[in-house]
Amino acid sequence: MKIGIIGAGFVGRAVAKLAIQAGHQVMLSNSRSPQTLFSLRPMIGCEIGTASEAARFGDIVLIAVPLTAIDALPVDELRGKHLLDAVNYYPDRDGNVDVLARRQTTTSELLASHLPDSQITKAFNAIPMTQLESDGLPAATAGRRALPLAGDDKEGKAVAAALYEAFGFDTVDAGPLAEGWRFERGMPSYCVRMTRQELATALAQARKD
């Protein structure tokens, strides 16, 4: 696949590195300019571009920006695209967002409100990126770590699950996009090593209050 990545921080770089190792083509972008990413081309083997260019490049696009940056995403170029949403809400960084603090909505649903013509799957938000690079294991290995996803789009979920598998992780489907709160920050499964069964249990036991 061609994977566009908007956001070149820890998440974007880690996913780019693993995706290229798995045989995919990747373009990384940030909010500044491609010139600020010039060293990543030889280091990781990715293409670099603007956010709009990465959106056009990708068969799928990973959104890996701070919550405060979702308003600046290229809406037209992302129209009709399958998006993987790795955005998390951190009040210390993003300020108070009342509807998220009260768990009246999810980060993915906020993203969907800005990108109504894109298909969004929540993925890659519930594992530290150092562990994404270090914890992958071959299929059927005892104790293999599992990662959650949520979404309303079957194709997008299948793509996310295929990437999890390629990176060495099992998948647990938490349900529709609105259920993404079950593995957001503060939930029992957030950034905790769990097997498929352990993760399924933690997702089912998550509570909003």
mmCIF file of C-alpha atoms in Angstrom:
data_model
loop_
_atom_site.group_PDB
_atom_site.id
_atom_site.type_symbol
_atom_site.label_atom_id
_atom_site.label_comp_id
_atom_site.label_asym_id
_atom_site.label_seq_id
_atom_site.Cartn_x
_atom_site.Cartn_y
_atom_site.Cartn_z
ATOM 1 C CA MET A 1 0.000 0.000 0.000
ATOM 2 C CA LYS A 2 0.829 3.650 -0.144
ATOM 3 C CA ILE A 3 0.483 5.131 3.337
ATOM 4 C CA GLY A 4 0.334 8.863 3.888
ATOM 5 C CA ILE A 5 1.153 10.025 7.404
ATOM 6 C CA ILE A 6 0.167 13.440 8.694
ATOM 7 C CA GLY A 7 2.257 14.095 11.773
ATOM 8 C CA ALA A 8 5.963 13.289 11.998
ATOM 9 C CA GLY A 9 6.371 12.915 15.757
ATOM 10 C CA PHE A 10 6.967 9.657 17.623
ATOM 11 C CA VAL A 11 3.815 7.989 16.284
ATOM 12 C CA GLY A 12 4.271 8.969 12.656
ATOM 13 C CA ARG A 13 7.924 7.997 12.561
ATOM 14 C CA ALA A 14 7.452 4.650 14.293
ATOM 15 C CA VAL A 15 4.575 3.604 12.028
ATOM 16 C CA ALA A 16 6.500 4.809 8.978
ATOM 17 C CA LYS A 17 9.548 2.737 9.914
ATOM 18 C CA LEU A 18 7.567 -0.445 10.516
ATOM 19 C CA ALA A 19 5.391 0.022 7.441
ATOM 20 C CA ILE A 20 8.425 0.411 5.201
ATOM 21 C CA GLN A 21 9.979 -2.698 6.752
ATOM 22 C CA ALA A 22 6.736 -4.505 5.892
ATOM 23 C CA GLY A 23 7.037 -3.471 2.247
ATOM 24 C CA HIS A 24 4.726 -0.458 2.063
ATOM 25 C CA GLN A 25 5.464 2.951 0.571
ATOM 26 C CA VAL A 26 5.209 5.850 3.010
ATOM 27 C CA MET A 27 5.104 9.638 2.808
ATOM 28 C CA LEU A 28 5.610 11.575 6.054
ATOM 29 C CA SER A 29 4.457 15.149 6.559
ATOM 30 C CA ASN A 30 4.200 17.742 9.305
ATOM 31 C CA SER A 31 2.696 21.175 9.852
ATOM 32 C CA ARG A 32 5.838 23.039 8.854
ATOM 33 C CA SER A 33 7.478 22.037 5.588
ATOM 34 C CA PRO A 34 9.043 19.000 3.912
ATOM 35 C CA GLN A 35 12.463 20.613 4.303
ATOM 36 C CA THR A 36 12.249 20.124 8.082
ATOM 37 C CA LEU A 37 11.971 16.369 7.483
ATOM 38 C CA PHE A 38 14.782 16.002 4.959
ATOM 39 C CA SER A 39 16.870 13.715 7.200
ATOM 40 C CA LEU A 40 14.064 11.159 7.469
ATOM 41 C CA ARG A 41 14.280 10.173 3.822
ATOM 42 C CA PRO A 42 17.693 8.476 4.194
ATOM 43 C CA MET A 43 17.104 7.438 7.832
ATOM 44 C CA ILE A 44 13.734 5.704 7.357
ATOM 45 C CA GLY A 45 13.413 5.383 3.595
ATOM 46 C CA CYS A 46 10.186 7.364 3.359
ATOM 47 C CA GLU A 47 9.025 10.096 1.045
ATOM 48 C CA ILE A 48 8.421 13.520 2.555
ATOM 49 C CA GLY A 49 5.816 16.110 1.643
ATOM 50 C CA THR A 50 3.194 18.518 2.855
ATOM 51 C CA ALA A 51 0.076 17.327 4.663
ATOM 52 C CA SER A 52 -1.926 17.792 1.463
ATOM 53 C CA GLU A 53 0.626 15.800 -0.527
ATOM 54 C CA ALA A 54 0.634 12.981 2.040
ATOM 55 C CA ALA A 55 -3.181 12.907 1.934
ATOM 56 C CA ARG A 56 -3.178 12.592 -1.859
ATOM 57 C CA PHE A 57 -0.325 10.041 -1.778
ATOM 58 C CA GLY A 58 -1.916 7.568 0.595
ATOM 59 C CA ASP A 59 -4.250 4.723 -0.218
ATOM 60 C CA ILE A 60 -4.767 5.113 3.524
ATOM 61 C CA VAL A 61 -3.723 8.018 5.728
ATOM 62 C CA LEU A 62 -2.594 7.908 9.347
ATOM 63 C CA ILE A 63 -3.574 10.970 11.376
ATOM 64 C CA ALA A 64 -0.948 11.398 14.089
ATOM 65 C CA VAL A 65 -1.231 15.053 15.120
ATOM 66 C CA PRO A 66 -2.092 16.737 18.428
ATOM 67 C CA LEU A 67 -5.809 17.140 19.037
ATOM 68 C CA THR A 68 -5.465 20.913 18.664
ATOM 69 C CA ALA A 69 -4.250 20.443 15.065
ATOM 70 C CA ILE A 70 -7.204 18.524 13.642
ATOM 71 C CA ASP A 71 -8.875 21.736 12.457
ATOM 72 C CA ALA A 72 -5.928 22.304 10.104
ATOM 73 C CA LEU A 73 -6.121 18.926 8.340
ATOM 74 C CA PRO A 74 -6.598 19.078 4.536
ATOM 75 C CA VAL A 75 -10.299 18.294 4.280
ATOM 76 C CA ASP A 76 -10.545 18.223 0.479
ATOM 77 C CA GLU A 77 -7.555 15.941 -0.027
ATOM 78 C CA LEU A 78 -8.803 13.544 2.671
ATOM 79 C CA ARG A 79 -12.299 13.283 1.213
ATOM 80 C CA GLY A 80 -13.169 9.653 0.486
ATOM 81 C CA LYS A 81 -10.003 8.340 2.142
ATOM 82 C CA HIS A 82 -9.658 5.614 4.753
ATOM 83 C CA LEU A 83 -8.054 7.254 7.790
ATOM 84 C CA LEU A 84 -6.354 5.655 10.780
ATOM 85 C CA ASP A 85 -6.807 7.916 13.788
ATOM 86 C CA ALA A 86 -4.001 7.817 16.362
ATOM 87 C CA VAL A 87 -4.983 11.097 18.047
ATOM 88 C CA ASN A 88 -5.130 11.189 21.860
ATOM 89 C CA TYR A 89 -6.493 13.811 24.236
ATOM 90 C CA TYR A 90 -4.075 15.160 26.841
ATOM 91 C CA PRO A 91 -5.578 18.089 28.800
ATOM 92 C CA ASP A 92 -2.135 19.332 29.866
ATOM 93 C CA ARG A 93 -1.188 19.711 26.207
ATOM 94 C CA ASP A 94 -4.518 20.317 24.487
ATOM 95 C CA GLY A 95 -6.353 22.332 27.121
ATOM 96 C CA ASN A 96 -9.730 21.347 28.511
ATOM 97 C CA VAL A 97 -12.179 19.964 25.965
ATOM 98 C CA ASP A 98 -15.390 19.618 27.941
ATOM 99 C CA VAL A 99 -17.128 17.029 25.758
ATOM 100 C CA LEU A 100 -14.061 14.788 25.989
ATOM 101 C CA ALA A 101 -13.511 15.393 29.688
ATOM 102 C CA ARG A 102 -17.138 14.371 30.299
ATOM 103 C CA ARG A 103 -16.787 11.471 27.818
ATOM 104 C CA GLN A 104 -19.756 12.763 25.843
ATOM 105 C CA THR A 105 -17.865 11.989 22.636
ATOM 106 C CA THR A 106 -14.550 10.517 21.519
ATOM 107 C CA THR A 107 -11.477 11.918 19.827
ATOM 108 C CA SER A 108 -12.360 9.954 16.701
ATOM 109 C CA GLU A 109 -15.883 11.360 16.607
ATOM 110 C CA LEU A 110 -14.461 14.881 16.904
ATOM 111 C CA LEU A 111 -12.136 14.075 14.021
ATOM 112 C CA ALA A 112 -15.072 12.709 12.022
ATOM 113 C CA SER A 113 -16.978 15.961 12.554
ATOM 114 C CA HIS A 114 -14.110 17.817 10.857
ATOM 115 C CA LEU A 115 -13.753 15.196 8.109
ATOM 116 C CA PRO A 116 -17.325 14.040 7.416
ATOM 117 C CA ASP A 117 -16.481 12.544 4.021
ATOM 118 C CA SER A 118 -13.624 10.354 5.278
ATOM 119 C CA GLN A 119 -13.845 6.837 6.727
ATOM 120 C CA ILE A 120 -12.156 6.739 10.130
ATOM 121 C CA THR A 121 -10.776 3.840 12.167
ATOM 122 C CA LYS A 122 -9.316 4.403 15.637
ATOM 123 C CA ALA A 123 -5.947 2.631 15.808
ATOM 124 C CA PHE A 124 -2.330 2.961 16.961
ATOM 125 C CA ASN A 125 -3.203 5.244 19.883
ATOM 126 C CA ALA A 126 -2.995 2.789 22.795
ATOM 127 C CA ILE A 127 0.652 1.699 22.770
ATOM 128 C CA PRO A 128 3.861 3.663 23.413
ATOM 129 C CA MET A 129 5.777 3.921 20.177
ATOM 130 C CA THR A 130 8.948 2.427 21.646
ATOM 131 C CA GLN A 131 6.879 -0.657 22.432
ATOM 132 C CA LEU A 132 5.270 -0.659 18.988
ATOM 133 C CA GLU A 133 8.796 -1.062 17.638
ATOM 134 C CA SER A 134 9.947 -3.594 20.251
ATOM 135 C CA ASP A 135 6.969 -5.778 21.224
ATOM 136 C CA GLY A 136 5.935 -7.315 17.908
ATOM 137 C CA LEU A 137 6.050 -11.114 17.737
ATOM 138 C CA PRO A 138 5.270 -13.745 15.085
ATOM 139 C CA ALA A 139 1.684 -14.961 14.794
ATOM 140 C CA ALA A 140 0.597 -17.621 17.307
ATOM 141 C CA THR A 141 3.454 -16.815 19.700
ATOM 142 C CA ALA A 142 2.345 -17.425 23.287
ATOM 143 C CA GLY A 143 1.669 -14.170 25.107
ATOM 144 C CA ARG A 144 1.571 -12.109 21.919
ATOM 145 C CA ARG A 145 0.448 -8.548 22.590
ATOM 146 C CA ALA A 146 -2.878 -7.373 21.194
ATOM 147 C CA LEU A 147 -3.915 -3.888 20.104
ATOM 148 C CA PRO A 148 -7.433 -2.425 19.911
ATOM 149 C CA LEU A 149 -9.260 -0.714 17.089
ATOM 150 C CA ALA A 150 -12.728 0.737 16.568
ATOM 151 C CA GLY A 151 -14.632 1.996 13.547
ATOM 152 C CA ASP A 152 -17.730 1.907 11.413
ATOM 153 C CA ASP A 153 -15.884 1.050 8.202
ATOM 154 C CA LYS A 154 -15.115 -2.627 7.558
ATOM 155 C CA GLU A 155 -12.424 -1.920 4.994
ATOM 156 C CA GLY A 156 -10.645 0.535 7.243
ATOM 157 C CA LYS A 157 -10.726 -1.951 10.101
ATOM 158 C CA ALA A 158 -9.308 -4.652 7.860
ATOM 159 C CA VAL A 159 -6.433 -2.385 6.836
ATOM 160 C CA ALA A 160 -5.651 -1.512 10.459
ATOM 161 C CA ALA A 161 -5.773 -5.164 11.491
ATOM 162 C CA ALA A 162 -3.471 -6.124 8.611
ATOM 163 C CA LEU A 163 -0.940 -3.531 9.735
ATOM 164 C CA TYR A 164 -1.159 -4.736 13.322
ATOM 165 C CA GLU A 165 -0.490 -8.266 12.091
ATOM 166 C CA ALA A 166 2.412 -7.148 9.900
ATOM 167 C CA PHE A 167 3.938 -5.323 12.859
ATOM 168 C CA GLY A 168 3.599 -8.400 15.086
ATOM 169 C CA PHE A 169 0.395 -7.825 17.075
ATOM 170 C CA ASP A 170 -2.998 -9.463 17.482
ATOM 171 C CA THR A 171 -6.162 -7.372 17.034
ATOM 172 C CA VAL A 172 -9.190 -6.845 19.238
ATOM 173 C CA ASP A 173 -12.117 -5.045 17.628
ATOM 174 C CA ALA A 174 -13.804 -2.801 20.212
ATOM 175 C CA GLY A 175 -16.804 -2.177 17.947
ATOM 176 C CA PRO A 176 -18.072 0.958 16.173
ATOM 177 C CA LEU A 177 -16.224 4.263 16.207
ATOM 178 C CA ALA A 178 -18.239 5.530 19.180
ATOM 179 C CA GLU A 179 -16.723 2.739 21.298
ATOM 180 C CA GLY A 180 -13.203 4.128 20.848
ATOM 181 C CA TRP A 181 -13.435 5.657 24.341
ATOM 182 C CA ARG A 182 -12.824 2.165 25.705
ATOM 183 C CA PHE A 183 -9.113 2.465 24.888
ATOM 184 C CA GLU A 184 -8.546 6.189 25.214
ATOM 185 C CA ARG A 185 -6.256 7.717 27.841
ATOM 186 C CA GLY A 186 -7.212 6.722 31.379
ATOM 187 C CA MET A 187 -8.910 3.451 30.447
ATOM 188 C CA PRO A 188 -7.598 0.108 31.831
ATOM 189 C CA SER A 189 -6.266 -1.032 28.444
ATOM 190 C CA TYR A 190 -4.537 2.228 27.513
ATOM 191 C CA CYS A 191 -0.835 1.583 26.861
ATOM 192 C CA VAL A 192 -0.819 -1.656 28.878
ATOM 193 C CA ARG A 193 0.646 -4.905 27.537
ATOM 194 C CA MET A 194 -2.188 -7.406 27.171
ATOM 195 C CA THR A 195 -2.897 -10.572 25.259
ATOM 196 C CA ARG A 196 -5.971 -10.784 23.030
ATOM 197 C CA GLN A 197 -8.121 -12.284 25.807
ATOM 198 C CA GLU A 198 -6.866 -9.852 28.440
ATOM 199 C CA LEU A 199 -7.510 -6.900 26.151
ATOM 200 C CA ALA A 200 -11.006 -8.077 25.227
ATOM 201 C CA THR A 201 -11.812 -8.333 28.938
ATOM 202 C CA ALA A 202 -10.386 -4.893 29.727
ATOM 203 C CA LEU A 203 -12.341 -3.281 26.902
ATOM 204 C CA ALA A 204 -15.575 -4.899 28.078
ATOM 205 C CA GLN A 205 -14.962 -3.769 31.662
ATOM 206 C CA ALA A 206 -14.162 -0.127 30.787
ATOM 207 C CA ARG A 207 -16.466 2.428 32.396
ATOM 208 C CA LYS A 208 -16.985 6.108 31.621
ATOM 209 C CA ASP A 209 -17.491 7.203 35.222
#
